[in-house]
PDB file of C-alpha atoms in Angstrom:
ATOM      1  CA  UNK A 122    -141.188-164.284 288.816  1.00 43.00           C
ATOM      2  CA  UNK A 123    -138.819-162.958 286.145  1.00 42.00           C
ATOM      3  CA  UNK A 124    -138.735-163.520 282.415  1.00 42.00           C
ATOM      4  CA  UNK A 125    -136.370-166.442 282.740  1.00 40.00           C
ATOM      5  CA  UNK A 126    -138.748-168.203 285.146  1.00 44.00           C
ATOM      6  CA  UNK A 127    -141.714-167.491 282.880  1.00 47.00           C
ATOM      7  CA  UNK A 128    -139.847-168.935 279.948  1.00 45.00           C
ATOM      8  CA  UNK A 129    -138.840-171.979 281.969  1.00 37.00           C
ATOM      9  CA  UNK A 130    -142.379-172.801 283.044  1.00 43.00           C
ATOM     10  CA  UNK A 131    -143.728-172.132 279.554  1.00 46.00           C
ATOM     11  CA  UNK A 132    -141.308-174.724 278.199  1.00 44.00           C
ATOM     12  CA  UNK A 133    -142.311-177.158 280.943  1.00 40.00           C
ATOM     13  CA  UNK A 134    -146.032-176.772 280.241  1.00 49.00           C
ATOM     14  CA  UNK A 135    -145.458-177.802 276.646  1.00 47.00           C
ATOM     15  CA  UNK A 136    -143.420-180.846 277.607  1.00 47.00           C
ATOM     16  CA  UNK A 137    -144.136-184.179 279.274  1.00 47.00           C
ATOM     17  CA  UNK A 138    -142.248-183.351 282.491  1.00 45.00           C
ATOM     18  CA  UNK A 139    -144.443-183.695 285.633  1.00 51.00           C
ATOM     19  CA  UNK A 140    -144.810-180.500 287.731  1.00 49.00           C
ATOM     20  CA  UNK A 141    -142.889-181.921 290.738  1.00 45.00           C
ATOM     21  CA  UNK A 142    -140.006-182.993 288.574  1.00 48.00           C
ATOM     22  CA  UNK A 143    -140.080-179.632 286.815  1.00 46.00           C
ATOM     23  CA  UNK A 144    -139.608-177.883 290.162  1.00 48.00           C
ATOM     24  CA  UNK A 145    -136.578-180.081 290.889  1.00 46.00           C
ATOM     25  CA  UNK A 146    -135.182-179.267 287.445  1.00 44.00           C
ATOM     26  CA  UNK A 147    -135.537-175.562 288.159  1.00 48.00           C
ATOM     27  CA  UNK A 148    -133.722-175.893 291.482  1.00 48.00           C
ATOM     28  CA  UNK A 149    -130.983-178.074 289.967  1.00 49.00           C
ATOM     29  CA  UNK A 150    -130.050-176.955 286.409  1.00 50.00           C
ATOM     30  CA  UNK A 151    -129.949-179.750 283.864  1.00 52.00           C
ATOM     31  CA  UNK A 152    -126.280-180.610 283.355  1.00 55.00           C
ATOM     32  CA  UNK A 153    -127.134-182.312 280.077  1.00 59.00           C
ATOM     33  CA  UNK A 154    -127.770-178.899 278.514  1.00 53.00           C
ATOM     34  CA  UNK A 155    -124.638-177.197 279.859  1.00 56.00           C
ATOM     35  CA  UNK A 156    -121.258-177.153 278.134  1.00 60.00           C
ATOM     36  CA  UNK A 157    -119.507-178.545 281.210  1.00 59.00           C
ATOM     37  CA  UNK A 158    -117.304-177.194 283.971  1.00 65.00           C
ATOM     38  CA  UNK A 159    -114.422-174.940 282.840  1.00 64.00           C
ATOM     39  CA  UNK A 160    -110.926-176.331 283.351  1.00 64.00           C
ATOM     40  CA  UNK A 161    -108.173-174.182 284.811  1.00 67.00           C
ATOM     41  CA  UNK A 162    -105.833-174.496 281.829  1.00 65.00           C
ATOM     42  CA  UNK A 163    -108.339-175.676 279.251  1.00 67.00           C
ATOM     43  CA  UNK A 164    -107.421-172.916 276.791  1.00 71.00           C
ATOM     44  CA  UNK A 165    -103.986-174.506 276.392  1.00 74.00           C
ATOM     45  CA  UNK A 166    -105.420-177.767 275.065  1.00 79.00           C
ATOM     46  CA  UNK A 167    -105.655-176.604 271.446  1.00 78.00           C
ATOM     47  CA  UNK A 168    -102.091-175.199 271.257  1.00 79.00           C
ATOM     48  CA  UNK A 169    -100.769-178.303 273.042  1.00 82.00           C
ATOM     49  CA  UNK A 170    -102.421-180.609 270.493  1.00 86.00           C
ATOM     50  CA  UNK A 171    -101.054-178.495 267.640  1.00 82.00           C
ATOM     51  CA  UNK A 172     -97.551-178.780 269.116  1.00 82.00           C
ATOM     52  CA  UNK A 173     -97.989-182.529 269.529  1.00 87.00           C
ATOM     53  CA  UNK A 174     -99.117-183.033 265.918  1.00 82.00           C
ATOM     54  CA  UNK A 175     -96.281-180.840 264.693  1.00 81.00           C
ATOM     55  CA  UNK A 176     -93.720-182.839 266.676  1.00 83.00           C
ATOM     56  CA  UNK A 177     -95.085-186.219 265.569  1.00 86.00           C
ATOM     57  CA  UNK A 178     -95.127-185.219 261.890  1.00 83.00           C
ATOM     58  CA  UNK A 179     -91.568-183.908 262.177  1.00 80.00           C
ATOM     59  CA  UNK A 180     -90.245-187.030 263.911  1.00 83.00           C
ATOM     60  CA  UNK A 181     -91.914-189.442 261.493  1.00 84.00           C
ATOM     61  CA  UNK A 182     -90.633-187.519 258.462  1.00 79.00           C
ATOM     62  CA  UNK A 183     -94.083-186.648 257.123  1.00 85.00           C
ATOM     63  CA  UNK A 184     -93.169-182.964 257.441  1.00 77.00           C
ATOM     64  CA  UNK A 185     -90.169-181.877 255.402  1.00 76.00           C
ATOM     65  CA  UNK A 186     -87.883-179.672 257.570  1.00 76.00           C
ATOM     66  CA  UNK A 187     -87.174-177.542 254.494  1.00 76.00           C
ATOM     67  CA  UNK A 188     -90.879-176.674 254.381  1.00 76.00           C
ATOM     68  CA  UNK A 189     -91.435-176.292 258.131  1.00 79.00           C
ATOM     69  CA  UNK A 190     -88.648-176.929 260.661  1.00 82.00           C
ATOM     70  CA  UNK A 191     -89.489-179.005 263.758  1.00 85.00           C
ATOM     71  CA  UNK A 192     -90.458-177.202 266.973  1.00 85.00           C
ATOM     72  CA  UNK A 193     -87.164-177.980 268.726  1.00 86.00           C
ATOM     73  CA  UNK A 194     -85.359-176.121 265.940  1.00 85.00           C
ATOM     74  CA  UNK A 195     -87.409-173.039 266.768  1.00 84.00           C
ATOM     75  CA  UNK A 196     -86.455-173.398 270.441  1.00 87.00           C
ATOM     76  CA  UNK A 197     -82.714-173.738 269.789  1.00 89.00           C
ATOM     77  CA  UNK A 198     -82.777-170.847 267.278  1.00 88.00           C
ATOM     78  CA  UNK A 199     -84.692-168.661 269.744  1.00 89.00           C
ATOM     79  CA  UNK A 200     -82.115-169.381 272.451  1.00 91.00           C
ATOM     80  CA  UNK A 201     -79.320-168.426 270.059  1.00 89.00           C
ATOM     81  CA  UNK A 202     -81.116-165.196 269.079  1.00 89.00           C
ATOM     82  CA  UNK A 203     -81.599-164.332 272.755  1.00 91.00           C
ATOM     83  CA  UNK A 204     -77.909-164.869 273.421  1.00 90.00           C
ATOM     84  CA  UNK A 205     -77.088-162.498 270.583  1.00 87.00           C
ATOM     85  CA  UNK A 206     -79.627-159.977 271.897  1.00 87.00           C
ATOM     86  CA  UNK A 207     -81.479-159.777 268.586  1.00 87.00           C
ATOM     87  CA  UNK A 208     -84.776-161.324 269.681  1.00 89.00           C
ATOM     88  CA  UNK A 209     -85.456-159.241 272.784  1.00 89.00           C
ATOM     89  CA  UNK A 210     -84.339-156.024 271.058  1.00 90.00           C
ATOM     90  CA  UNK A 211     -86.645-156.513 268.083  1.00 90.00           C
ATOM     91  CA  UNK A 212     -89.449-157.782 270.334  1.00 91.00           C
ATOM     92  CA  UNK A 213     -89.300-154.644 272.488  1.00 92.00           C
ATOM     93  CA  UNK A 214     -89.598-152.402 269.420  1.00 91.00           C
ATOM     94  CA  UNK A 215     -92.493-154.417 267.982  1.00 91.00           C
ATOM     95  CA  UNK A 216     -94.318-154.411 271.320  1.00 91.00           C
ATOM     96  CA  UNK A 217     -93.880-150.641 271.610  1.00 93.00           C
ATOM     97  CA  UNK A 218     -95.347-150.108 268.152  1.00 92.00           C
ATOM     98  CA  UNK A 219     -98.299-152.416 268.775  1.00 92.00           C
ATOM     99  CA  UNK A 220     -99.128-151.056 272.236  1.00 93.00           C
ATOM    100  CA  UNK A 221     -98.835-147.421 271.144  1.00 94.00           C
ATOM    101  CA  UNK A 222    -101.120-147.986 268.181  1.00 93.00           C
ATOM    102  CA  UNK A 223    -103.496-149.978 270.378  1.00 94.00           C
ATOM    103  CA  UNK A 224    -103.675-147.189 272.945  1.00 94.00           C
ATOM    104  CA  UNK A 225    -104.450-144.488 270.374  1.00 95.00           C
ATOM    105  CA  UNK A 226    -106.937-146.659 268.503  1.00 94.00           C
ATOM    106  CA  UNK A 227    -108.850-147.689 271.624  1.00 94.00           C
ATOM    107  CA  UNK A 228    -108.983-144.135 272.992  1.00 95.00           C
ATOM    108  CA  UNK A 229    -110.316-142.658 269.745  1.00 94.00           C
ATOM    109  CA  UNK A 230    -112.691-145.580 269.195  1.00 93.00           C
ATOM    110  CA  UNK A 231    -114.266-145.281 272.649  1.00 93.00           C
ATOM    111  CA  UNK A 232    -114.543-141.483 272.447  1.00 92.00           C
ATOM    112  CA  UNK A 233    -116.259-141.493 269.058  1.00 92.00           C
ATOM    113  CA  UNK A 234    -118.476-144.434 270.074  1.00 91.00           C
ATOM    114  CA  UNK A 235    -119.711-142.442 273.088  1.00 89.00           C
ATOM    115  CA  UNK A 236    -120.454-139.393 270.957  1.00 89.00           C
ATOM    116  CA  UNK A 237    -122.140-141.446 268.250  1.00 88.00           C
ATOM    117  CA  UNK A 238    -123.967-143.814 270.593  1.00 83.00           C
ATOM    118  CA  UNK A 239    -125.353-141.207 272.987  1.00 82.00           C
ATOM    119  CA  UNK A 240    -126.274-138.533 270.458  1.00 81.00           C
ATOM    120  CA  UNK A 241    -128.441-138.748 267.353  1.00 79.00           C
ATOM    121  CA  UNK A 242    -126.535-135.931 265.671  1.00 81.00           C
ATOM    122  CA  UNK A 243    -123.234-137.574 266.530  1.00 78.00           C
ATOM    123  CA  UNK A 244    -124.527-140.846 265.126  1.00 78.00           C
ATOM    124  CA  UNK A 245    -125.584-139.198 261.880  1.00 81.00           C
ATOM    125  CA  UNK A 246    -122.199-137.521 261.432  1.00 81.00           C
ATOM    126  CA  UNK A 247    -119.766-140.152 262.734  1.00 87.00           C
ATOM    127  CA  UNK A 248    -121.379-143.529 262.149  1.00 81.00           C
ATOM    128  CA  UNK A 249    -121.931-142.980 258.446  1.00 82.00           C
ATOM    129  CA  UNK A 250    -118.284-142.033 257.918  1.00 84.00           C
ATOM    130  CA  UNK A 251    -117.110-145.062 259.875  1.00 85.00           C
ATOM    131  CA  UNK A 252    -119.284-147.394 257.832  1.00 81.00           C
ATOM    132  CA  UNK A 253    -117.903-145.907 254.605  1.00 80.00           C
ATOM    133  CA  UNK A 254    -114.361-146.458 255.798  1.00 78.00           C
ATOM    134  CA  UNK A 255    -115.122-150.064 256.742  1.00 76.00           C
ATOM    135  CA  UNK A 256    -115.547-150.859 253.062  1.00 77.00           C
ATOM    136  CA  UNK A 257    -111.985-149.715 252.302  1.00 80.00           C
ATOM    137  CA  UNK A 258    -109.346-152.397 252.990  1.00 80.00           C
ATOM    138  CA  UNK A 259    -106.635-151.321 255.389  1.00 79.00           C
ATOM    139  CA  UNK A 260    -103.977-152.321 252.861  1.00 79.00           C
ATOM    140  CA  UNK A 261    -105.403-149.825 250.372  1.00 81.00           C
ATOM    141  CA  UNK A 262    -104.565-147.003 252.788  1.00 83.00           C
ATOM    142  CA  UNK A 263    -100.850-147.810 252.928  1.00 85.00           C
ATOM    143  CA  UNK A 264     -99.834-145.772 249.827  1.00 86.00           C
ATOM    144  CA  UNK A 265    -101.774-142.760 251.094  1.00 86.00           C
ATOM    145  CA  UNK A 266    -100.360-143.167 254.599  1.00 86.00           C
ATOM    146  CA  UNK A 267     -96.870-143.127 253.154  1.00 86.00           C
ATOM    147  CA  UNK A 268     -97.645-139.986 251.126  1.00 87.00           C
ATOM    148  CA  UNK A 269     -99.208-138.194 254.090  1.00 88.00           C
ATOM    149  CA  UNK A 270     -96.989-139.351 256.969  1.00 86.00           C
ATOM    150  CA  UNK A 271     -93.832-140.671 255.371  1.00 84.00           C
ATOM    151  CA  UNK A 272     -92.315-144.089 255.880  1.00 83.00           C
ATOM    152  CA  UNK A 273     -91.291-143.658 259.537  1.00 83.00           C
ATOM    153  CA  UNK A 274     -92.756-144.644 262.869  1.00 86.00           C
ATOM    154  CA  UNK A 275     -95.671-142.197 262.654  1.00 89.00           C
ATOM    155  CA  UNK A 276     -97.089-143.987 259.635  1.00 90.00           C
ATOM    156  CA  UNK A 277     -96.653-147.421 261.240  1.00 90.00           C
ATOM    157  CA  UNK A 278     -98.362-146.434 264.493  1.00 92.00           C
ATOM    158  CA  UNK A 279    -101.170-144.623 262.664  1.00 92.00           C
ATOM    159  CA  UNK A 280    -101.874-147.675 260.527  1.00 92.00           C
ATOM    160  CA  UNK A 281    -102.006-149.900 263.612  1.00 92.00           C
ATOM    161  CA  UNK A 282    -104.305-147.428 265.386  1.00 93.00           C
ATOM    162  CA  UNK A 283    -106.603-147.368 262.344  1.00 92.00           C
ATOM    163  CA  UNK A 284    -106.871-151.156 262.356  1.00 91.00           C
ATOM    164  CA  UNK A 285    -107.583-151.107 266.103  1.00 92.00           C
ATOM    165  CA  UNK A 286    -110.172-148.329 265.959  1.00 93.00           C
ATOM    166  CA  UNK A 287    -112.945-150.101 264.072  1.00 91.00           C
ATOM    167  CA  UNK A 288    -113.566-153.184 266.290  1.00 91.00           C
ATOM    168  CA  UNK A 289    -113.625-151.014 269.418  1.00 93.00           C
ATOM    169  CA  UNK A 290    -115.903-148.404 267.892  1.00 93.00           C
ATOM    170  CA  UNK A 291    -118.387-150.821 266.328  1.00 91.00           C
ATOM    171  CA  UNK A 292    -118.815-153.094 269.342  1.00 92.00           C
ATOM    172  CA  UNK A 293    -118.965-150.229 271.851  1.00 92.00           C
ATOM    173  CA  UNK A 294    -121.419-148.292 269.684  1.00 90.00           C
ATOM    174  CA  UNK A 295    -123.679-151.327 269.286  1.00 90.00           C
ATOM    175  CA  UNK A 296    -123.587-151.986 273.038  1.00 89.00           C
ATOM    176  CA  UNK A 297    -124.559-148.389 273.766  1.00 88.00           C
ATOM    177  CA  UNK A 298    -127.478-148.468 271.355  1.00 85.00           C
ATOM    178  CA  UNK A 299    -128.589-151.815 272.844  1.00 84.00           C
ATOM    179  CA  UNK A 300    -128.962-150.458 276.408  1.00 82.00           C
ATOM    180  CA  UNK A 301    -132.485-151.179 277.611  1.00 80.00           C
ATOM    181  CA  UNK A 302    -134.605-148.023 277.438  1.00 81.00           C
ATOM    182  CA  UNK A 303    -136.138-148.947 280.805  1.00 84.00           C
ATOM    183  CA  UNK A 304    -132.819-148.181 282.507  1.00 80.00           C
ATOM    184  CA  UNK A 305    -132.773-144.765 280.863  1.00 80.00           C
ATOM    185  CA  UNK A 306    -136.339-144.080 282.009  1.00 81.00           C
ATOM    186  CA  UNK A 307    -135.450-145.220 285.526  1.00 82.00           C
ATOM    187  CA  UNK A 308    -132.433-142.895 285.560  1.00 82.00           C
ATOM    188  CA  UNK A 309    -134.686-139.996 284.564  1.00 81.00           C
ATOM    189  CA  UNK A 310    -137.234-140.964 287.205  1.00 85.00           C
ATOM    190  CA  UNK A 311    -134.699-140.946 290.051  1.00 83.00           C
ATOM    191  CA  UNK A 312    -133.150-137.770 288.588  1.00 82.00           C
ATOM    192  CA  UNK A 313    -129.618-139.038 288.044  1.00 80.00           C
ATOM    193  CA  UNK A 314    -127.106-136.465 286.955  1.00 81.00           C
ATOM    194  CA  UNK A 315    -125.298-136.788 283.629  1.00 79.00           C
ATOM    195  CA  UNK A 316    -122.199-138.133 285.355  1.00 83.00           C
ATOM    196  CA  UNK A 317    -124.229-140.629 287.426  1.00 84.00           C
ATOM    197  CA  UNK A 318    -126.055-141.751 284.294  1.00 83.00           C
ATOM    198  CA  UNK A 319    -122.742-142.442 282.573  1.00 82.00           C
ATOM    199  CA  UNK A 320    -121.345-144.236 285.611  1.00 83.00           C
ATOM    200  CA  UNK A 321    -124.291-146.423 286.594  1.00 83.00           C
ATOM    201  CA  UNK A 322    -126.058-147.004 283.265  1.00 84.00           C
ATOM    202  CA  UNK A 323    -123.799-146.319 280.292  1.00 84.00           C
ATOM    203  CA  UNK A 324    -120.550-147.889 281.510  1.00 83.00           C
ATOM    204  CA  UNK A 325    -122.055-151.201 282.733  1.00 83.00           C
ATOM    205  CA  UNK A 326    -124.187-151.424 279.597  1.00 84.00           C
ATOM    206  CA  UNK A 327    -121.337-150.742 277.191  1.00 87.00           C
ATOM    207  CA  UNK A 328    -118.631-152.722 279.009  1.00 88.00           C
ATOM    208  CA  UNK A 329    -119.426-156.169 277.490  1.00 88.00           C
ATOM    209  CA  UNK A 330    -119.378-154.748 273.965  1.00 89.00           C
ATOM    210  CA  UNK A 331    -116.210-152.778 274.631  1.00 92.00           C
ATOM    211  CA  UNK A 332    -114.372-155.851 275.909  1.00 91.00           C
ATOM    212  CA  UNK A 333    -115.485-157.849 272.876  1.00 91.00           C
ATOM    213  CA  UNK A 334    -114.180-155.090 270.632  1.00 92.00           C
ATOM    214  CA  UNK A 335    -110.956-154.974 272.641  1.00 92.00           C
ATOM    215  CA  UNK A 336    -110.335-158.656 271.967  1.00 91.00           C
ATOM    216  CA  UNK A 337    -110.672-158.079 268.235  1.00 91.00           C
ATOM    217  CA  UNK A 338    -108.570-154.924 268.454  1.00 92.00           C
ATOM    218  CA  UNK A 339    -105.683-156.606 270.221  1.00 92.00           C
ATOM    219  CA  UNK A 340    -105.534-159.214 267.475  1.00 89.00           C
ATOM    220  CA  UNK A 341    -105.837-156.503 264.823  1.00 89.00           C
ATOM    221  CA  UNK A 342    -102.893-154.629 266.325  1.00 91.00           C
ATOM    222  CA  UNK A 343    -100.590-157.630 265.887  1.00 90.00           C
ATOM    223  CA  UNK A 344    -101.890-158.314 262.369  1.00 88.00           C
ATOM    224  CA  UNK A 345    -101.307-154.690 261.364  1.00 89.00           C
ATOM    225  CA  UNK A 346     -97.870-154.856 262.963  1.00 89.00           C
ATOM    226  CA  UNK A 347     -96.924-157.728 260.651  1.00 86.00           C
ATOM    227  CA  UNK A 348     -97.847-155.554 257.671  1.00 85.00           C
ATOM    228  CA  UNK A 349     -96.148-152.315 258.717  1.00 87.00           C
ATOM    229  CA  UNK A 350     -92.915-154.035 259.691  1.00 85.00           C
ATOM    230  CA  UNK A 351     -92.549-155.191 256.090  1.00 81.00           C
ATOM    231  CA  UNK A 352     -92.439-151.546 254.932  1.00 79.00           C
ATOM    232  CA  UNK A 353     -88.909-150.188 255.001  1.00 76.00           C
ATOM    233  CA  UNK A 354     -88.441-151.235 258.625  1.00 76.00           C
ATOM    234  CA  UNK A 355     -84.974-151.487 260.163  1.00 79.00           C
ATOM    235  CA  UNK A 356     -86.065-153.110 263.422  1.00 83.00           C
ATOM    236  CA  UNK A 357     -88.790-155.260 264.889  1.00 86.00           C
ATOM    237  CA  UNK A 358     -89.838-158.884 264.574  1.00 88.00           C
ATOM    238  CA  UNK A 359     -91.172-158.278 261.061  1.00 85.00           C
ATOM    239  CA  UNK A 360     -87.833-156.844 259.982  1.00 85.00           C
ATOM    240  CA  UNK A 361     -86.073-159.868 261.465  1.00 88.00           C
ATOM    241  CA  UNK A 362     -88.374-162.199 259.516  1.00 87.00           C
ATOM    242  CA  UNK A 363     -87.910-160.240 256.275  1.00 85.00           C
ATOM    243  CA  UNK A 364     -84.131-160.298 256.659  1.00 86.00           C
ATOM    244  CA  UNK A 365     -84.216-164.038 257.351  1.00 85.00           C
ATOM    245  CA  UNK A 366     -86.369-164.574 254.262  1.00 83.00           C
ATOM    246  CA  UNK A 367     -83.783-162.824 252.087  1.00 82.00           C
ATOM    247  CA  UNK A 368     -81.120-165.218 253.369  1.00 80.00           C
ATOM    248  CA  UNK A 369     -83.415-168.298 253.348  1.00 78.00           C
ATOM    249  CA  UNK A 370     -83.099-168.734 257.127  1.00 82.00           C
ATOM    250  CA  UNK A 371     -86.308-170.693 257.698  1.00 84.00           C
ATOM    251  CA  UNK A 372     -85.500-171.310 261.352  1.00 84.00           C
ATOM    252  CA  UNK A 373     -85.354-167.565 262.110  1.00 88.00           C
ATOM    253  CA  UNK A 374     -88.531-167.031 260.100  1.00 87.00           C
ATOM    254  CA  UNK A 375     -90.205-169.732 262.160  1.00 88.00           C
ATOM    255  CA  UNK A 376     -89.126-168.064 265.403  1.00 90.00           C
ATOM    256  CA  UNK A 377     -90.705-164.806 264.233  1.00 88.00           C
ATOM    257  CA  UNK A 378     -93.984-166.519 263.391  1.00 88.00           C
ATOM    258  CA  UNK A 379     -94.035-168.307 266.750  1.00 89.00           C
ATOM    259  CA  UNK A 380     -93.399-165.006 268.544  1.00 90.00           C
ATOM    260  CA  UNK A 381     -96.312-163.375 266.701  1.00 89.00           C
ATOM    261  CA  UNK A 382     -98.539-166.339 267.594  1.00 88.00           C
ATOM    262  CA  UNK A 383     -97.556-166.217 271.270  1.00 89.00           C
ATOM    263  CA  UNK A 384     -98.115-162.463 271.437  1.00 90.00           C
ATOM    264  CA  UNK A 385    -101.578-162.805 269.920  1.00 87.00           C
ATOM    265  CA  UNK A 386    -102.544-165.731 272.143  1.00 88.00           C
ATOM    266  CA  UNK A 387    -101.178-164.134 275.304  1.00 89.00           C
ATOM    267  CA  UNK A 388    -102.781-160.732 274.738  1.00 89.00           C
ATOM    268  CA  UNK A 389    -106.148-162.342 273.951  1.00 87.00           C
ATOM    269  CA  UNK A 390    -105.883-164.415 277.131  1.00 87.00           C
ATOM    270  CA  UNK A 391    -105.176-161.238 279.103  1.00 90.00           C
ATOM    271  CA  UNK A 392    -108.277-159.522 277.735  1.00 89.00           C
ATOM    272  CA  UNK A 393    -110.371-162.604 278.484  1.00 87.00           C
ATOM    273  CA  UNK A 394    -109.052-162.565 282.057  1.00 87.00           C
ATOM    274  CA  UNK A 395    -110.054-158.914 282.405  1.00 87.00           C
ATOM    275  CA  UNK A 396    -113.444-159.774 280.947  1.00 84.00           C
ATOM    276  CA  UNK A 397    -114.013-162.474 283.561  1.00 83.00           C
ATOM    277  CA  UNK A 398    -113.009-160.139 286.364  1.00 83.00           C
ATOM    278  CA  UNK A 399    -114.939-157.075 285.207  1.00 81.00           C
ATOM    279  CA  UNK A 400    -118.052-159.035 284.197  1.00 79.00           C
ATOM    280  CA  UNK A 401    -118.070-161.473 287.112  1.00 73.00           C
ATOM    281  CA  UNK A 402    -121.639-160.382 287.898  1.00 67.00           C
ATOM    282  CA  UNK A 403    -122.897-161.756 284.586  1.00 67.00           C
ATOM    283  CA  UNK A 404    -123.967-165.393 284.413  1.00 64.00           C
ATOM    284  CA  UNK A 405    -123.208-166.947 281.038  1.00 59.00           C
ATOM    285  CA  UNK A 406    -123.063-170.387 279.472  1.00 54.00           C
ATOM    286  CA  UNK A 407    -119.298-170.510 279.856  1.00 54.00           C
ATOM    287  CA  UNK A 408    -119.359-170.202 283.650  1.00 55.00           C
TER     288      UNK A 408
END
């Protein structure tokens, strides 16, 4: 009998449920306590309701089009921008910046998390510095980044990588330090090599934390992209939005915001899909 069974029967002994009925409850989980069965496209319900409210408020006149244009205006403007080639060109540049910064940030975050999480000396040296940096807002680094790296692409990608680094590092480091010591003792007992220990103990133990950090990092990459593309940029979705703001083109500005929202939602959905596939062995409340 495992800990979950012990906990179940302990709860039953302190309740008014008869033993026979308690056995049936253990065999058939109580649906009243679950959150329900997941729907195939349930994650789209929130965005669909937002689009519905937006459309209704625009049609009824409660939402002034000068403040926020209706959704169909964003669609027609996006089609026009695609015909001109402006949207896909700027989108490709923005995606390249975000993905490059994400790749560097994740790689450095995982590497330092492994060193810090699996070594006391590494933890003393690295973790303290990371915690100090966490107290400094990312926006405060922009003037120094410009002084050190200039105003070009190197500065933009470095700033995105910096924003990505911290969620990956912190969540991976915490997952490594939370690995049950019994697994480490078992690995020593069966005389696993260093590589086998990393493969069979460290990677499965750190994977949930890493994927959680990756979800935050993907969102951080798009948020940092919005900031860096306001800094002397000559291309990208942020540049397109800034140019439209100067000419009071609210429809183009709206298209840029919608593109950012779709990129964030889509990338988060991709990471969640990977999480379900890679952690399919783990039983959770959501499935």
